[in-house]
Each structure stands twice: as C-alpha cells, then as structure tokens.
Tab-separated table of C-alpha atoms and ligand atoms in Angstrom:
chain	number	residue	atom	x	y	z
A	69	CYS	CA	202.714	-45.732	18.890
A	70	SER	CA	200.949	-48.992	18.173
A	71	SER	CA	198.385	-48.948	15.349
A	72	ALA	CA	195.635	-49.610	17.936
A	73	GLU	CA	196.717	-46.425	19.682
A	74	TYR	CA	196.488	-44.428	16.435
A	75	ILE	CA	193.012	-45.823	15.742
A	76	ARG	CA	191.917	-44.920	19.257
A	77	ILE	CA	193.222	-41.353	18.994
A	78	GLY	CA	191.656	-41.027	15.536
A	79	LEU	CA	188.272	-42.205	16.794
A	80	VAL	CA	188.394	-39.974	19.848
A	81	SER	CA	189.257	-36.950	17.712
A	82	PHE	CA	186.603	-37.756	15.100
A	83	ILE	CA	183.779	-38.221	17.610
A	84	SER	CA	184.792	-35.112	19.528
A	85	VAL	CA	184.617	-33.010	16.353
A	86	ILE	CA	181.137	-34.399	15.592
A	87	VAL	CA	179.980	-33.693	19.131
A	88	SER	CA	181.393	-30.175	19.095
A	89	ILE	CA	179.650	-29.401	15.781
A	90	PHE	CA	176.245	-30.906	16.542
A	91	GLY	CA	176.290	-31.010	20.341
A	92	LYS	CA	175.208	-27.433	20.890
A	93	SER	CA	171.721	-28.202	19.690
A	94	PHE	CA	171.161	-30.534	22.654
A	95	GLU	CA	170.035	-28.658	25.730
A	96	ASN	CA	171.544	-31.022	28.239
A	97	ILE	CA	175.115	-30.898	26.953
A	98	ARG	CA	177.267	-28.570	28.966
A	99	TYR	CA	180.709	-27.454	27.828
A	100	THR	CA	182.430	-27.165	31.136
A	101	LYS	CA	185.314	-29.379	32.166
A	102	PRO	CA	187.980	-30.106	29.574
A	103	THR	CA	188.428	-33.773	28.796
A	104	THR	CA	191.956	-34.951	28.230
A	105	ILE	CA	192.918	-37.549	25.709
A	106	LYS	CA	196.215	-38.965	26.758
A	107	THR	CA	198.286	-40.921	24.283
A	108	ASN	CA	200.384	-43.537	25.998
A	109	CYS	CA	203.114	-43.495	23.420
A	110	ASN	CA	204.521	-39.994	23.375
A	111	LYS	CA	202.687	-38.364	26.280
A	112	THR	CA	201.101	-35.779	23.973
A	113	LYS	CA	197.827	-34.373	25.240
A	114	HIS	CA	194.920	-33.105	23.209
A	115	ILE	CA	192.527	-31.003	25.221
A	116	LEU	CA	188.896	-31.130	24.152
A	117	ARG	CA	186.302	-29.012	25.888
A	118	ILE	CA	183.532	-31.558	25.768
A	119	ASP	CA	182.103	-33.404	28.784
A	120	MET	CA	179.836	-35.455	26.597
A	121	ILE	CA	182.750	-37.320	25.111
A	122	TYR	CA	183.118	-39.532	28.162
A	123	ILE	CA	179.673	-40.986	27.604
A	124	LEU	CA	180.298	-41.480	23.921
A	125	LEU	CA	183.656	-43.117	24.324
A	126	PHE	CA	182.902	-45.291	27.300
A	127	PRO	CA	182.714	-48.432	25.115
A	128	PHE	CA	186.257	-47.875	23.797
A	129	ASN	CA	187.599	-47.435	27.289
A	130	PHE	CA	185.762	-50.484	28.489
A	131	PHE	CA	187.851	-53.029	26.600
A	132	MET	CA	191.234	-51.716	27.615
A	133	ASN	CA	193.352	-53.460	30.204
A	134	ILE	CA	194.795	-51.633	33.160
A	135	TYR	CA	198.321	-52.498	34.316
A	136	LEU	CA	199.529	-51.852	37.855
A	137	ILE	CA	203.257	-51.430	38.399
A	138	GLY	CA	205.394	-50.593	41.414
A	139	MET	CA	207.920	-51.943	43.871
A	140	MET	CA	207.361	-55.031	46.002
A	141	GLY	CA	205.021	-54.068	48.813
A	142	SER	CA	203.239	-51.298	46.908
A	143	GLY	CA	199.904	-53.138	47.129
A	144	LYS	CA	199.464	-53.902	43.419
A	145	THR	CA	197.693	-57.191	44.079
A	146	SER	CA	195.294	-55.901	46.752
A	147	VAL	CA	194.527	-52.776	44.722
A	148	GLY	CA	194.123	-54.834	41.541
A	149	GLN	CA	191.693	-57.279	43.139
A	150	LEU	CA	189.435	-54.544	44.480
A	151	LEU	CA	189.762	-52.358	41.377
A	152	SER	CA	188.676	-55.191	39.105
A	153	LYS	CA	185.486	-55.628	41.180
A	154	TYR	CA	184.886	-51.901	41.122
A	155	LEU	CA	185.308	-51.640	37.347
A	156	LYS	CA	183.513	-54.936	36.698
A	157	SER	CA	186.566	-56.313	34.973
A	158	THR	CA	188.685	-59.411	35.630
A	159	PHE	CA	191.778	-59.562	37.823
A	160	TYR	CA	194.992	-61.143	36.537
A	161	ASP	CA	198.132	-61.568	38.609
A	162	LEU	CA	201.245	-62.008	36.496
A	163	ASP	CA	203.289	-63.639	39.288
A	164	SER	CA	200.533	-66.192	39.923
A	165	SER	CA	200.374	-67.079	36.253
A	166	ILE	CA	204.163	-67.609	36.195
A	167	GLU	CA	203.779	-69.914	39.194
A	168	LYS	CA	201.043	-71.832	37.393
A	169	ARG	CA	203.135	-72.170	34.250
A	170	PHE	CA	206.056	-73.691	36.187
A	171	ASN	CA	203.844	-75.358	38.751
A	172	LEU	CA	206.280	-73.941	41.321
A	173	THR	CA	206.343	-70.942	43.659
A	174	ILE	CA	208.339	-67.838	42.653
A	175	THR	CA	211.015	-68.757	45.201
A	176	GLU	CA	211.258	-72.301	43.824
A	177	ILE	CA	211.540	-70.954	40.256
A	178	PHE	CA	214.402	-68.660	41.309
A	179	ASN	CA	216.136	-71.532	43.135
A	180	GLU	CA	215.709	-74.182	40.460
A	181	TYR	CA	215.953	-72.187	37.233
A	182	GLY	CA	217.481	-68.846	38.252
A	183	GLU	CA	216.286	-65.273	37.862
A	184	GLU	CA	216.937	-65.153	34.110
A	185	ARG	CA	214.435	-67.929	33.357
A	186	PHE	CA	211.939	-66.223	35.646
A	187	ARG	CA	212.360	-62.931	33.754
A	188	GLU	CA	211.882	-64.680	30.386
A	189	ALA	CA	208.615	-66.226	31.582
A	190	GLU	CA	207.563	-62.883	33.058
A	191	SER	CA	208.087	-61.151	29.687
A	192	SER	CA	206.318	-63.752	27.603
A	193	LEU	CA	203.317	-63.778	29.945
A	194	LEU	CA	203.224	-59.990	29.901
A	195	PHE	CA	203.020	-60.009	26.096
A	196	GLU	CA	200.313	-62.672	26.232
A	197	THR	CA	198.107	-60.278	28.191
A	198	ASN	CA	197.619	-58.506	24.858
A	199	ASN	CA	195.021	-61.193	24.154
A	200	LEU	CA	192.963	-60.160	27.187
A	201	GLU	CA	190.266	-57.503	27.220
A	202	ASN	CA	188.944	-55.515	30.159
A	203	TYR	CA	191.378	-56.924	32.735
A	204	VAL	CA	193.175	-55.353	35.658
A	205	ILE	CA	196.699	-56.779	35.555
A	206	SER	CA	199.022	-56.731	38.515
A	207	THR	CA	202.704	-57.102	37.586
A	208	GLY	CA	205.779	-58.111	39.579
A	209	GLY	CA	208.038	-55.332	40.879
A	210	GLY	CA	210.834	-56.191	38.443
A	211	ILE	CA	208.748	-55.979	35.269
A	212	VAL	CA	210.353	-52.666	34.286
A	213	ILE	CA	213.930	-53.966	34.337
A	214	ASN	CA	213.515	-55.297	30.798
A	215	GLU	CA	213.549	-52.696	28.027
A	216	THR	CA	211.084	-54.662	25.845
A	217	ASN	CA	208.632	-54.872	28.749
A	218	ARG	CA	208.934	-51.116	29.224
A	219	LYS	CA	208.202	-50.529	25.560
A	220	PHE	CA	205.102	-52.759	25.850
A	221	LEU	CA	203.879	-50.939	28.953
A	222	ARG	CA	204.398	-47.508	27.399
A	223	ASP	CA	201.758	-48.438	24.805
A	224	HIS	CA	199.220	-49.466	27.440
A	225	ARG	CA	197.260	-48.001	30.287
A	226	VAL	CA	199.564	-48.063	33.305
A	227	TYR	CA	199.276	-46.894	36.909
A	228	TYR	CA	202.374	-46.704	39.083
A	229	LEU	CA	201.706	-47.126	42.804
A	230	ASN	CA	204.359	-45.333	44.777
A	231	ASN	CA	205.080	-45.263	48.512
A	232	SER	CA	207.956	-44.224	50.710
A	233	VAL	CA	210.903	-46.641	50.679
A	234	GLU	CA	210.414	-47.333	54.377
A	235	THR	CA	206.784	-48.377	53.906
A	236	LEU	CA	207.620	-50.518	50.881
A	237	TYR	CA	210.491	-52.226	52.685
A	238	GLU	CA	208.444	-52.898	55.809
A	239	ARG	CA	205.610	-54.441	53.777
A	240	ALA	CA	207.839	-56.397	51.382
A	241	ALA	CA	209.913	-57.787	54.261
A	242	LYS	CA	206.794	-59.355	55.758
A	243	LYS	CA	206.766	-61.882	52.917
A	244	ARG	CA	210.488	-62.527	52.560
A	245	LYS	CA	209.948	-66.233	51.958
A	246	GLN	CA	207.711	-65.562	48.946
A	247	ARG	CA	210.067	-62.904	47.585
A	248	PRO	CA	213.472	-64.361	46.713
A	249	LEU	CA	215.056	-60.940	46.137
A	250	MET	CA	214.098	-59.875	49.646
A	251	LYS	CA	215.902	-62.806	51.258
A	252	ASN	CA	218.733	-60.948	53.028
A	253	LEU	CA	218.066	-57.468	51.666
A	254	THR	CA	218.754	-54.584	54.065
A	255	LEU	CA	216.853	-51.288	53.931
A	256	ASN	CA	219.884	-49.622	52.292
A	257	GLU	CA	220.059	-52.258	49.571
A	258	PHE	CA	216.310	-52.036	49.051
A	259	ASN	CA	216.656	-48.276	48.773
A	260	LEU	CA	219.288	-48.726	46.071
A	261	MET	CA	216.939	-51.013	44.148
A	262	TYR	CA	214.167	-48.418	44.511
A	263	GLU	CA	216.448	-45.625	43.256
A	264	ASN	CA	217.393	-47.708	40.224
A	265	ARG	CA	213.808	-48.555	39.367
A	266	VAL	CA	211.841	-45.413	40.149
A	267	LYS	CA	212.677	-43.695	36.830
A	268	LEU	CA	211.769	-46.854	34.939
A	269	TYR	CA	208.349	-47.010	36.612
A	270	GLN	CA	207.726	-43.355	35.815
A	271	GLU	CA	208.826	-43.866	32.233
A	272	CYS	CA	206.154	-46.553	31.739
A	273	ALA	CA	203.280	-45.061	33.696
A	274	ASN	CA	200.471	-42.822	32.486
A	275	ILE	CA	199.716	-41.929	36.073
A	276	THR	CA	201.856	-42.079	39.197
A	277	LEU	CA	199.776	-42.442	42.347
A	278	ASN	CA	201.075	-41.478	45.727
A	279	ALA	CA	199.706	-44.372	47.755
A	280	GLU	CA	201.372	-43.433	51.047
A	281	ASN	CA	198.958	-43.456	54.010
A	282	LYS	CA	196.055	-44.330	51.740
A	283	THR	CA	193.746	-47.290	52.141
A	284	ILE	CA	193.226	-49.769	49.322
A	285	SER	CA	189.715	-48.348	48.792
A	286	GLU	CA	191.039	-44.802	48.539
A	287	ILE	CA	193.593	-45.826	45.916
A	288	VAL	CA	190.928	-47.735	43.977
A	289	GLU	CA	188.653	-44.719	44.046
A	290	GLU	CA	191.456	-42.491	42.770
A	291	ILE	CA	192.166	-44.836	39.864
A	292	SER	CA	188.450	-45.109	39.018
A	293	ASN	CA	188.191	-41.331	38.914
A	294	HIS	CA	191.123	-41.158	36.518
A	295	GLU	CA	189.493	-43.841	34.405
A	296	LYS	CA	186.301	-41.824	34.094
A	297	PHE	CA	188.008	-38.841	32.537
A	298	SER	CA	190.936	-40.228	30.582
A	299	PHE	CA	190.982	-41.962	27.231
B	302	LIG	C1	210.134	-59.027	42.098
B	302	LIG	C2	208.899	-58.800	42.630
B	302	LIG	C3	207.959	-59.868	42.935
B	302	LIG	C4	208.212	-61.080	42.052
B	302	LIG	C5	209.645	-61.497	42.129
B	302	LIG	C6	210.604	-60.391	41.702
B	302	LIG	C7	211.047	-57.888	41.859
B	302	LIG	O1	206.607	-59.443	42.752
B	302	LIG	O2	207.852	-60.828	40.731
B	302	LIG	O3	209.910	-61.910	43.435
B	302	LIG	O4	212.026	-58.037	41.111
B	302	LIG	O5	210.780	-56.792	42.410
B	302	LIG	P1	205.851	-58.416	43.774
B	302	LIG	O6	206.240	-57.033	43.351
B	302	LIG	O7	204.413	-58.689	43.541
B	302	LIG	O8	206.289	-58.756	45.136
C-alpha cells in the first residue's frame, strides 16, 4: 500500500464512523445500500452501511486519476475520451505522449529504437502521471508486461476493458500500420498474446468490465456508476 492509500482508507473510515454516530439525527439520511471502500493494494473490502458517505467523500474521489487498461482494440482511447468529458476530468493518452516525447510515431519508435526503448519511455511516462490529478489515462496494451508498471497500477484506480479475442483482433488489425506488434500477427498468435496478458490485466485492475457488444456510451456509463459508489 502506498502512504496515500493508507491516508485515504483512514479518512474514509474516520468520516464513516462520525456519520454513523451522528447521522441518525438527520431525517434525510437513509441507511440502505452498503457502500464499499475498496483498497487497491490488497483487495480488502470494508463494508459500511452508509449512503451518505458518497456525498461526504466526493472531494477525495474527485482528485484521483482513472487508468484504463486492456488489449489493443479494447477501446481504451475512445472510452477514455468520452469518460473524461462525462466526469469533467482531463484525458491523457500515454501512447500519444510517448510519440510527442520522441517526436515520432509508435511504429517509427519501434523501428528506429526498438521495443525496449519504447517500453522504457512507456514506464517513465506512466510514473510521471503521478503528478496529474483528476485525469482519465488511457494506456497502451503492453503496459502490464513490466512488473514495476503492474505494481504502480495496483496502487491506483484501474479499469480493465475486456472483449472477446475475435473482436479485439478484428479491431486491432484495422490499424496494423499504427501498431507495430500487429504487423504480421495471425489470430492464433494474437490469442497467445491475449492468454499471456489476461491474468496480468486482472492482477492490476480494480474492476474488469465486459465490453463485448457494448457501445462506448454504455461502457462510460458503467464506469461512472462504479465511480459513484467506490472509494
Ligand atoms: C501495444 C499496444 C499499443 C502500443 C504499442 C504496443 C501492445 O497501444 O502501446 O503498439 O504491446 O499491446 P494500444 O493498446 O492503444 O493499441
């Protein structure tokens, strides 16, 4: 757990105790749905039967970044762009910022410097997002390959967008030129990559979303609903 995470859990617990002690005197507070505090670090859950807590803790939630992870073709960028508008936050695309840093496209970076240099830049830019507040951050599909990146993501708010391999392959193959790893990749090889990565995505994510047959708006709505009731 990062110290920020401990502070957050501490504050959530403290305020919830105060609300549960004094809240009953307010007529309009109803103790109905349980609110779940989810710690990113060890997946422990504390259940608190207080609806009111969402209102009280909204400001803490507000400054946190949301990370979107998933295979190529899972719609992270499209979902991220719309989600950021919906949540009145700012969108940040990690691949685009790598391109800006090199002043080259992803394919050119792979060709000129190789995948290893790309992965180094990807990691350092991921860590730099720690300086951002209230952003929706879309990551590249390979972000979870690196153990240090996974450790970073486990301590943050992460949504994994999942689809069937066929859908992912079909979508990713549409932009083969922009995706160096897709160059000559067959469906079987893509499937192998998916199988290798799926556990890593799940390991990092707070929430796995089944995005199959869902529109971008539907996925955004699902994430927003999760955001309303999770801390
Ligand atoms: C990659 C995914 C790409 C990009 C790079 C490598 C991967 O991003 O970062 O081509 O290893 O899966 P998208 O997932 O946005 O296509």
